[in-house]
Amino acid sequence: MGRRAKNKQTAPEPLPIPSEGRPKTPKRKAEDDGQQSSLKKIKSSGSSKGKEVPTNRKKDLTPESLGRGDVQELDLGSDSEPEADPDDFDGGVDSDSESDDEGPITATNMEARSRKLDAQAARDAQLDLGINQRQGPTDGSDDGDLVTFDLPTAEEREAEKKTGGAELQEVQRRIQDCVRVLTDFKALAAKSRSRSEYIEQLVSDISTYYGYNEFLAEKLTQLFPIAEAIEFFEANEIQRPVTIRTNTLRTRRRDLAQALINRGSVPIGATPEYLAGHYMLQAASSFLPVIALAPQPSERILDMASAPGGKTTYMSALMQNTGIVFANDANKLRTKSLTANVHRLGCKNVVVCSYDGREFPKVMGGFDRVLLDAPCSGTGVISKDASVKVNKSARDFTLLSHLQKQLILCAIDSVDSSSKTGGYVVYSTCSVTVDENEAVIDYALRKRPNVKLVDTGLEFGREGFSSYMGKTFSDKLSLTRRFYPHVHNMDGFYVAKLKVGRRAKNAVDSASREVDEGPVEVLQEGETLPKDESGFDEEADKPFVEEAKRKRMKAKGLRVLPRKTAVAAS
Amino acid sequence: MRPLTEEEQAAVFSKLANYIGKNIVHLVDRNDEAYCFRLHRDRVYYVSESSMRLAISVARPNLVSLGTCFGKFSKSGKFKLHITALDYLAQYAKYKVWVKPNGEMPFLYGNHVVKAHLGRITEDTPEHQGVVVYSMRDIPLGFGVTARSTVDTRKLDPTAILVYRQADAGEYLRDEDTLF
């Protein structure tokens, strides 16, 4: 029970004691391509029935992770599971040995059991929390040396660096102390030290303890209140549960669950059902943008960055193979696996192409809906790909957000604004930073006045920031949704839904008025304007001024009157 | 992307006829929507006309796939059916073979179907006939060509090959790089 409860992450757990060598624990590759381990290997080990076959490619497996190998948690887990389209989510198939005392799992009792386990996990977590609350204050008041936690001075830190850094346990204790002080700064902090010193120490300790570079540790810490930030970093060390999506084009959820349960413990990436396209291995978070997009049958849809095709095939299934889905990916190599998945899952309305997404309104426009799952830094999926921790710098973030801003404008321009059924763009990233998410949306809103934010239709998730670190975004950004590993037990994710309206005529009026309001010169009584010697000729300049005004409005995405009438009107 | 020439069409249809016989008409004359065959870089795609018209706007070097890929022409001009055509073959198949659960994985790893794994077979299947291979739960797994007629299978020993494999769903993983 315990392991499952921990994996569930229903409630915050206190900073756990570091198991030695935790950063080195082999990670299970939950990614779709990763799961499709070579058939040959499975074949060789598949013959011995009792033996468990791990679904990952890593060879250096510890006994513990081997044991975990065939625990296939197929349910979405958290209580906040979206109920919107239960047919496409899959129920839990849990072969956890600890729960064997309740008899075999069948399709009928599966859901009930899953719920029971969730409830128990929640109880356990509450118990944990209770203990902490009881300990918390007593520790603070009774224990003298805890109150006077002395922060290392700058010189001490320099010395520590020279000796190669402190012990991990020491660093961990210091993180806890810093968090404790920072949550009640007035009471607990040393009088001579400032808040920024504590934060600086905390960030550097986090980067040592969890193995991030300093830049990223600081960036991610700033996103949350201090205590929550630690939870976030902790959650990044734990794998999310494996989720699969039933392919409704081929089978029904109940049938698939039955088939997989009967199959017992086999690698989830190489069952006959998988190869026949009955389901897709897909992270829970990647359901969200498609649910938000809500594609309708016989629409024209564009998926701008689609490999490896989880979202594309989901859209195709929701549209029941009608209409058309353009699946684009800039990387030619990745379109291979995309095409394979499209064919395996029997999606017949998909056209796969390989363009840079920024070329898009030129290649083709007039889409009813566009999904832009933008290329991003991947700070939401650190549990899947830990290399993000060290290889992302400030420059990467600048480049990425620049690309994202270009892409979102292209996505908006590709939409048919007079579409009867749609006219929507969904922007999503698997990143949690603000400059890749809210800042991009805010930019698009400013650049394209005919676009407005609408509700995503997702019932859970935190609201997006409408202001962050001194930057003020549009108020409407609270309509966007953020998802976190430590809160929702899925990858860190961001979803925003935009409605592209017609380019309004009256917007032209307001814009031109705005343009007309130049700086007003205030003249004193009796004072006259000094005679301009350089001799501007108002009449001669007029066409140039008009032309400039037209250009400016066009760039803003406003409708411009045809040239002749514009001149005549003015 | 272009329509098939006469010879190409003949090559494709003769291959398809191996498996679905006269049911080819159902592919050409559909009740729901007009569908067509299109050739794009050696590969033959079966796609609805509306999708095809929209896909015209995609430049040739950038177009990867449209609709369902049926197979490819080899350099010598022969046509080879791919596993991706299985959907339509399974829908219209005339002769079918079902393999037992213990024969599913061996078949999906690229082996031929042996007598021991045979669950069921359409009656009166002749020799060298294209058949679609199903699991006992009616999931299509691939297709192949019979080595013996149904009547002859009775006398065979359990290890004798009954169906020569031509394509199986395992190719999605094994041959992902060359398939598309």
PDB file of N, CA, C and O in Angstrom, chain A residues 228-276:
ATOM      1  N   GLU A 228       5.858  25.154  -1.169  1.00  0.00           N
ATOM      2  CA  GLU A 228       5.309  24.428  -2.304  1.00  0.00           C
ATOM      3  C   GLU A 228       6.400  24.128  -3.335  1.00  0.00           C
ATOM      4  O   GLU A 228       6.361  23.096  -3.994  1.00  0.00           O
ATOM      5  N   ALA A 229       7.343  25.033  -3.446  1.00  0.00           N
ATOM      6  CA  ALA A 229       8.435  24.816  -4.401  1.00  0.00           C
ATOM      7  C   ALA A 229       9.165  23.519  -4.083  1.00  0.00           C
ATOM      8  O   ALA A 229       9.511  22.759  -4.975  1.00  0.00           O
ATOM      9  N   ILE A 230       9.387  23.273  -2.760  1.00  0.00           N
ATOM     10  CA  ILE A 230      10.069  22.035  -2.376  1.00  0.00           C
ATOM     11  C   ILE A 230       9.248  20.826  -2.811  1.00  0.00           C
ATOM     12  O   ILE A 230       9.772  19.855  -3.342  1.00  0.00           O
ATOM     13  N   GLU A 231       7.932  20.921  -2.609  1.00  0.00           N
ATOM     14  CA  GLU A 231       7.052  19.826  -3.046  1.00  0.00           C
ATOM     15  C   GLU A 231       7.204  19.592  -4.540  1.00  0.00           C
ATOM     16  O   GLU A 231       7.232  18.455  -5.003  1.00  0.00           O
ATOM     17  N   PHE A 232       7.284  20.678  -5.298  1.00  0.00           N
ATOM     18  CA  PHE A 232       7.429  20.575  -6.745  1.00  0.00           C
ATOM     19  C   PHE A 232       8.716  19.834  -7.100  1.00  0.00           C
ATOM     20  O   PHE A 232       8.719  18.903  -7.904  1.00  0.00           O
ATOM     21  N   PHE A 233       9.805  20.238  -6.442  1.00  0.00           N
ATOM     22  CA  PHE A 233      11.082  19.580  -6.744  1.00  0.00           C
ATOM     23  C   PHE A 233      11.044  18.108  -6.350  1.00  0.00           C
ATOM     24  O   PHE A 233      11.600  17.257  -7.042  1.00  0.00           O
ATOM     25  N   GLU A 234      10.388  17.826  -5.231  1.00  0.00           N
ATOM     26  CA  GLU A 234      10.265  16.433  -4.801  1.00  0.00           C
ATOM     27  C   GLU A 234       9.479  15.628  -5.830  1.00  0.00           C
ATOM     28  O   GLU A 234       9.840  14.512  -6.182  1.00  0.00           O
ATOM     29  N   ALA A 235       8.369  16.215  -6.314  1.00  0.00           N
ATOM     30  CA  ALA A 235       7.509  15.501  -7.264  1.00  0.00           C
ATOM     31  C   ALA A 235       8.244  15.210  -8.560  1.00  0.00           C
ATOM     32  O   ALA A 235       7.948  14.233  -9.243  1.00  0.00           O
ATOM     33  N   ASN A 236       9.206  16.056  -8.899  1.00  0.00           N
ATOM     34  CA  ASN A 236       9.964  15.830 -10.129  1.00  0.00           C
ATOM     35  C   ASN A 236      10.870  14.614 -10.044  1.00  0.00           C
ATOM     36  O   ASN A 236      11.398  14.159 -11.039  1.00  0.00           O
ATOM     37  N   GLU A 237      11.086  14.117  -8.810  1.00  0.00           N
ATOM     38  CA  GLU A 237      11.946  12.942  -8.647  1.00  0.00           C
ATOM     39  C   GLU A 237      11.147  11.649  -8.778  1.00  0.00           C
ATOM     40  O   GLU A 237      11.708  10.568  -8.806  1.00  0.00           O
ATOM     41  N   ILE A 238       9.839  11.769  -8.820  1.00  0.00           N
ATOM     42  CA  ILE A 238       8.984  10.573  -8.832  1.00  0.00           C
ATOM     43  C   ILE A 238       8.328  10.444 -10.199  1.00  0.00           C
ATOM     44  O   ILE A 238       7.933  11.444 -10.792  1.00  0.00           O
ATOM     45  N   GLN A 239       8.222   9.214 -10.661  1.00  0.00           N
ATOM     46  CA  GLN A 239       7.559   8.979 -11.942  1.00  0.00           C
ATOM     47  C   GLN A 239       6.050   9.177 -11.832  1.00  0.00           C
ATOM     48  O   GLN A 239       5.457   8.865 -10.804  1.00  0.00           O
ATOM     49  N   ARG A 240       5.468   9.683 -12.876  1.00  0.00           N
ATOM     50  CA  ARG A 240       4.003   9.757 -12.934  1.00  0.00           C
ATOM     51  C   ARG A 240       3.475   8.380 -13.324  1.00  0.00           C
ATOM     52  O   ARG A 240       4.175   7.589 -13.954  1.00  0.00           O
ATOM     53  N   PRO A 241       2.221   8.088 -12.945  1.00  0.00           N
ATOM     54  CA  PRO A 241       1.667   6.794 -13.337  1.00  0.00           C
ATOM     55  C   PRO A 241       1.542   6.674 -14.856  1.00  0.00           C
ATOM     56  O   PRO A 241       1.319   7.672 -15.540  1.00  0.00           O
ATOM     57  N   VAL A 242       1.714   5.455 -15.353  1.00  0.00           N
ATOM     58  CA  VAL A 242       1.561   5.213 -16.785  1.00  0.00           C
ATOM     59  C   VAL A 242       0.081   5.285 -17.140  1.00  0.00           C
ATOM     60  O   VAL A 242      -0.755   4.692 -16.457  1.00  0.00           O
ATOM     61  N   THR A 243      -0.248   6.041 -18.175  1.00  0.00           N
ATOM     62  CA  THR A 243      -1.648   6.102 -18.595  1.00  0.00           C
ATOM     63  C   THR A 243      -1.742   5.673 -20.051  1.00  0.00           C
ATOM     64  O   THR A 243      -0.830   5.903 -20.830  1.00  0.00           O
ATOM     65  N   ILE A 244      -2.854   5.051 -20.378  1.00  0.00           N
ATOM     66  CA  ILE A 244      -3.096   4.716 -21.775  1.00  0.00           C
ATOM     67  C   ILE A 244      -4.451   5.259 -22.191  1.00  0.00           C
ATOM     68  O   ILE A 244      -5.320   5.494 -21.350  1.00  0.00           O
ATOM     69  N   ARG A 245      -4.600   5.520 -23.472  1.00  0.00           N
ATOM     70  CA  ARG A 245      -5.880   6.006 -23.987  1.00  0.00           C
ATOM     71  C   ARG A 245      -6.492   4.939 -24.874  1.00  0.00           C
ATOM     72  O   ARG A 245      -5.857   4.422 -25.773  1.00  0.00           O
ATOM     73  N   THR A 246      -7.745   4.601 -24.599  1.00  0.00           N
ATOM     74  CA  THR A 246      -8.446   3.659 -25.464  1.00  0.00           C
ATOM     75  C   THR A 246      -8.681   4.308 -26.813  1.00  0.00           C
ATOM     76  O   THR A 246      -9.135   5.447 -26.884  1.00  0.00           O
ATOM     77  N   ASN A 247      -8.379   3.583 -27.876  1.00  0.00           N
ATOM     78  CA  ASN A 247      -8.650   4.097 -29.210  1.00  0.00           C
ATOM     79  C   ASN A 247     -10.087   3.751 -29.568  1.00  0.00           C
ATOM     80  O   ASN A 247     -10.406   2.613 -29.911  1.00  0.00           O
ATOM     81  N   THR A 248     -10.954   4.746 -29.483  1.00  0.00           N
ATOM     82  CA  THR A 248     -12.380   4.478 -29.689  1.00  0.00           C
ATOM     83  C   THR A 248     -12.697   4.151 -31.143  1.00  0.00           C
ATOM     84  O   THR A 248     -13.813   3.744 -31.447  1.00  0.00           O
ATOM     85  N   LEU A 249     -11.723   4.353 -32.028  1.00  0.00           N
ATOM     86  CA  LEU A 249     -11.950   3.959 -33.418  1.00  0.00           C
ATOM     87  C   LEU A 249     -11.927   2.438 -33.564  1.00  0.00           C
ATOM     88  O   LEU A 249     -12.436   1.893 -34.518  1.00  0.00           O
ATOM     89  N   ARG A 250     -11.283   1.755 -32.626  1.00  0.00           N
ATOM     90  CA  ARG A 250     -11.095   0.315 -32.772  1.00  0.00           C
ATOM     91  C   ARG A 250     -11.808  -0.531 -31.727  1.00  0.00           C
ATOM     92  O   ARG A 250     -12.155  -1.660 -31.989  1.00  0.00           O
ATOM     93  N   THR A 251     -11.944   0.000 -30.530  1.00  0.00           N
ATOM     94  CA  THR A 251     -12.478  -0.837 -29.461  1.00  0.00           C
ATOM     95  C   THR A 251     -13.202   0.035 -28.438  1.00  0.00           C
ATOM     96  O   THR A 251     -13.278   1.247 -28.595  1.00  0.00           O
ATOM     97  N   ARG A 252     -13.729  -0.620 -27.414  1.00  0.00           N
ATOM     98  CA  ARG A 252     -14.345   0.141 -26.337  1.00  0.00           C
ATOM     99  C   ARG A 252     -13.520  -0.043 -25.083  1.00  0.00           C
ATOM    100  O   ARG A 252     -12.818  -1.037 -24.937  1.00  0.00           O
ATOM    101  N   ARG A 253     -13.675   0.882 -24.168  1.00  0.00           N
ATOM    102  CA  ARG A 253     -12.823   0.885 -22.993  1.00  0.00           C
ATOM    103  C   ARG A 253     -12.998  -0.397 -22.186  1.00  0.00           C
ATOM    104  O   ARG A 253     -12.034  -1.011 -21.753  1.00  0.00           O
ATOM    105  N   ARG A 254     -14.245  -0.815 -22.034  1.00  0.00           N
ATOM    106  CA  ARG A 254     -14.529  -1.991 -21.215  1.00  0.00           C
ATOM    107  C   ARG A 254     -13.876  -3.233 -21.824  1.00  0.00           C
ATOM    108  O   ARG A 254     -13.245  -4.027 -21.122  1.00  0.00           O
ATOM    109  N   ASP A 255     -14.004  -3.378 -23.146  1.00  0.00           N
ATOM    110  CA  ASP A 255     -13.428  -4.539 -23.816  1.00  0.00           C
ATOM    111  C   ASP A 255     -11.919  -4.557 -23.667  1.00  0.00           C
ATOM    112  O   ASP A 255     -11.321  -5.604 -23.408  1.00  0.00           O
ATOM    113  N   LEU A 256     -11.327  -3.384 -23.845  1.00  0.00           N
ATOM    114  CA  LEU A 256      -9.869  -3.298 -23.768  1.00  0.00           C
ATOM    115  C   LEU A 256      -9.394  -3.649 -22.366  1.00  0.00           C
ATOM    116  O   LEU A 256      -8.447  -4.421 -22.186  1.00  0.00           O
ATOM    117  N   ALA A 257     -10.070  -3.083 -21.355  1.00  0.00           N
ATOM    118  CA  ALA A 257      -9.677  -3.350 -19.972  1.00  0.00           C
ATOM    119  C   ALA A 257      -9.752  -4.849 -19.714  1.00  0.00           C
ATOM    120  O   ALA A 257      -8.827  -5.436 -19.131  1.00  0.00           O
ATOM    121  N   GLN A 258     -10.810  -5.479 -20.161  1.00  0.00           N
ATOM    122  CA  GLN A 258     -10.980  -6.913 -19.974  1.00  0.00           C
ATOM    123  C   GLN A 258      -9.834  -7.676 -20.637  1.00  0.00           C
ATOM    124  O   GLN A 258      -9.227  -8.554 -20.030  1.00  0.00           O
ATOM    125  N   ALA A 259      -9.525  -7.284 -21.875  1.00  0.00           N
ATOM    126  CA  ALA A 259      -8.480  -7.987 -22.624  1.00  0.00           C
ATOM    127  C   ALA A 259      -7.136  -7.859 -21.924  1.00  0.00           C
ATOM    128  O   ALA A 259      -6.380  -8.833 -21.817  1.00  0.00           O
ATOM    129  N   LEU A 260      -6.838  -6.659 -21.426  1.00  0.00           N
ATOM    130  CA  LEU A 260      -5.532  -6.443 -20.804  1.00  0.00           C
ATOM    131  C   LEU A 260      -5.437  -7.149 -19.459  1.00  0.00           C
ATOM    132  O   LEU A 260      -4.386  -7.654 -19.086  1.00  0.00           O
ATOM    133  N   ILE A 261      -6.548  -7.183 -18.731  1.00  0.00           N
ATOM    134  CA  ILE A 261      -6.536  -7.875 -17.441  1.00  0.00           C
ATOM    135  C   ILE A 261      -6.306  -9.363 -17.673  1.00  0.00           C
ATOM    136  O   ILE A 261      -5.514 -10.001 -16.978  1.00  0.00           O
ATOM    137  N   ASN A 262      -6.977  -9.913 -18.678  1.00  0.00           N
ATOM    138  CA  ASN A 262      -6.801 -11.333 -18.962  1.00  0.00           C
ATOM    139  C   ASN A 262      -5.370 -11.654 -19.343  1.00  0.00           C
ATOM    140  O   ASN A 262      -4.892 -12.754 -19.130  1.00  0.00           O
ATOM    141  N   ARG A 263      -4.709 -10.695 -19.950  1.00  0.00           N
ATOM    142  CA  ARG A 263      -3.366 -10.940 -20.409  1.00  0.00           C
ATOM    143  C   ARG A 263      -2.372 -11.019 -19.244  1.00  0.00           C
ATOM    144  O   ARG A 263      -1.298 -11.597 -19.367  1.00  0.00           O
ATOM    145  N   GLY A 264      -2.743 -10.424 -18.116  1.00  0.00           N
ATOM    146  CA  GLY A 264      -1.877 -10.500 -16.946  1.00  0.00           C
ATOM    147  C   GLY A 264      -0.671  -9.595 -17.082  1.00  0.00           C
ATOM    148  O   GLY A 264      -0.782  -8.517 -17.636  1.00  0.00           O
ATOM    149  N   SER A 265       0.481 -10.060 -16.587  1.00  0.00           N
ATOM    150  CA  SER A 265       1.630  -9.152 -16.562  1.00  0.00           C
ATOM    151  C   SER A 265       2.446  -9.295 -17.835  1.00  0.00           C
ATOM    152  O   SER A 265       3.193 -10.247 -18.020  1.00  0.00           O
ATOM    153  N   VAL A 266       2.249  -8.357 -18.739  1.00  0.00           N
ATOM    154  CA  VAL A 266       3.027  -8.293 -19.973  1.00  0.00           C
ATOM    155  C   VAL A 266       3.454  -6.850 -20.177  1.00  0.00           C
ATOM    156  O   VAL A 266       2.841  -5.949 -19.623  1.00  0.00           O
ATOM    157  N   PRO A 267       4.525  -6.634 -20.929  1.00  0.00           N
ATOM    158  CA  PRO A 267       4.904  -5.243 -21.200  1.00  0.00           C
ATOM    159  C   PRO A 267       3.788  -4.531 -21.952  1.00  0.00           C
ATOM    160  O   PRO A 267       3.309  -5.044 -22.966  1.00  0.00           O
ATOM    161  N   ILE A 268       3.416  -3.378 -21.436  1.00  0.00           N
ATOM    162  CA  ILE A 268       2.250  -2.669 -21.964  1.00  0.00           C
ATOM    163  C   ILE A 268       2.518  -2.145 -23.376  1.00  0.00           C
ATOM    164  O   ILE A 268       1.599  -1.863 -24.120  1.00  0.00           O
ATOM    165  N   GLY A 269       3.801  -2.062 -23.764  1.00  0.00           N
ATOM    166  CA  GLY A 269       4.122  -1.502 -25.071  1.00  0.00           C
ATOM    167  C   GLY A 269       4.215  -2.528 -26.182  1.00  0.00           C
ATOM    168  O   GLY A 269       4.611  -2.189 -27.287  1.00  0.00           O
ATOM    169  N   ALA A 270       3.899  -3.799 -25.930  1.00  0.00           N
ATOM    170  CA  ALA A 270       4.051  -4.791 -26.992  1.00  0.00           C
ATOM    171  C   ALA A 270       2.989  -5.883 -26.929  1.00  0.00           C
ATOM    172  O   ALA A 270       3.237  -7.007 -27.306  1.00  0.00           O
ATOM    173  N   THR A 271       1.808  -5.575 -26.423  1.00  0.00           N
ATOM    174  CA  THR A 271       0.742  -6.572 -26.454  1.00  0.00           C
ATOM    175  C   THR A 271       0.148  -6.609 -27.858  1.00  0.00           C
ATOM    176  O   THR A 271       0.244  -5.632 -28.593  1.00  0.00           O
ATOM    177  N   PRO A 272      -0.496  -7.711 -28.239  1.00  0.00           N
ATOM    178  CA  PRO A 272      -1.188  -7.736 -29.524  1.00  0.00           C
ATOM    179  C   PRO A 272      -2.191  -6.599 -29.645  1.00  0.00           C
ATOM    180  O   PRO A 272      -2.367  -6.026 -30.714  1.00  0.00           O
ATOM    181  N   GLU A 273      -2.822  -6.238 -28.528  1.00  0.00           N
ATOM    182  CA  GLU A 273      -3.789  -5.131 -28.569  1.00  0.00           C
ATOM    183  C   GLU A 273      -3.089  -3.823 -28.912  1.00  0.00           C
ATOM    184  O   GLU A 273      -3.628  -2.996 -29.646  1.00  0.00           O
ATOM    185  N   TYR A 274      -1.893  -3.649 -28.347  1.00  0.00           N
ATOM    186  CA  TYR A 274      -1.152  -2.420 -28.652  1.00  0.00           C
ATOM    187  C   TYR A 274      -0.823  -2.361 -30.132  1.00  0.00           C
ATOM    188  O   TYR A 274      -1.042  -1.354 -30.811  1.00  0.00           O
ATOM    189  N   LEU A 275      -0.292  -3.481 -30.649  1.00  0.00           N
ATOM    190  CA  LEU A 275       0.119  -3.507 -32.051  1.00  0.00           C
ATOM    191  C   LEU A 275      -1.084  -3.373 -32.981  1.00  0.00           C
ATOM    192  O   LEU A 275      -0.969  -2.840 -34.080  1.00  0.00           O
ATOM    193  N   ALA A 276      -2.235  -3.861 -32.535  1.00  0.00           N
ATOM    194  CA  ALA A 276      -3.434  -3.740 -33.360  1.00  0.00           C
ATOM    195  C   ALA A 276      -4.068  -2.361 -33.198  1.00  0.00           C
ATOM    196  O   ALA A 276      -5.120  -2.097 -33.768  1.00  0.00           O
TER     197      ALA A 276
END
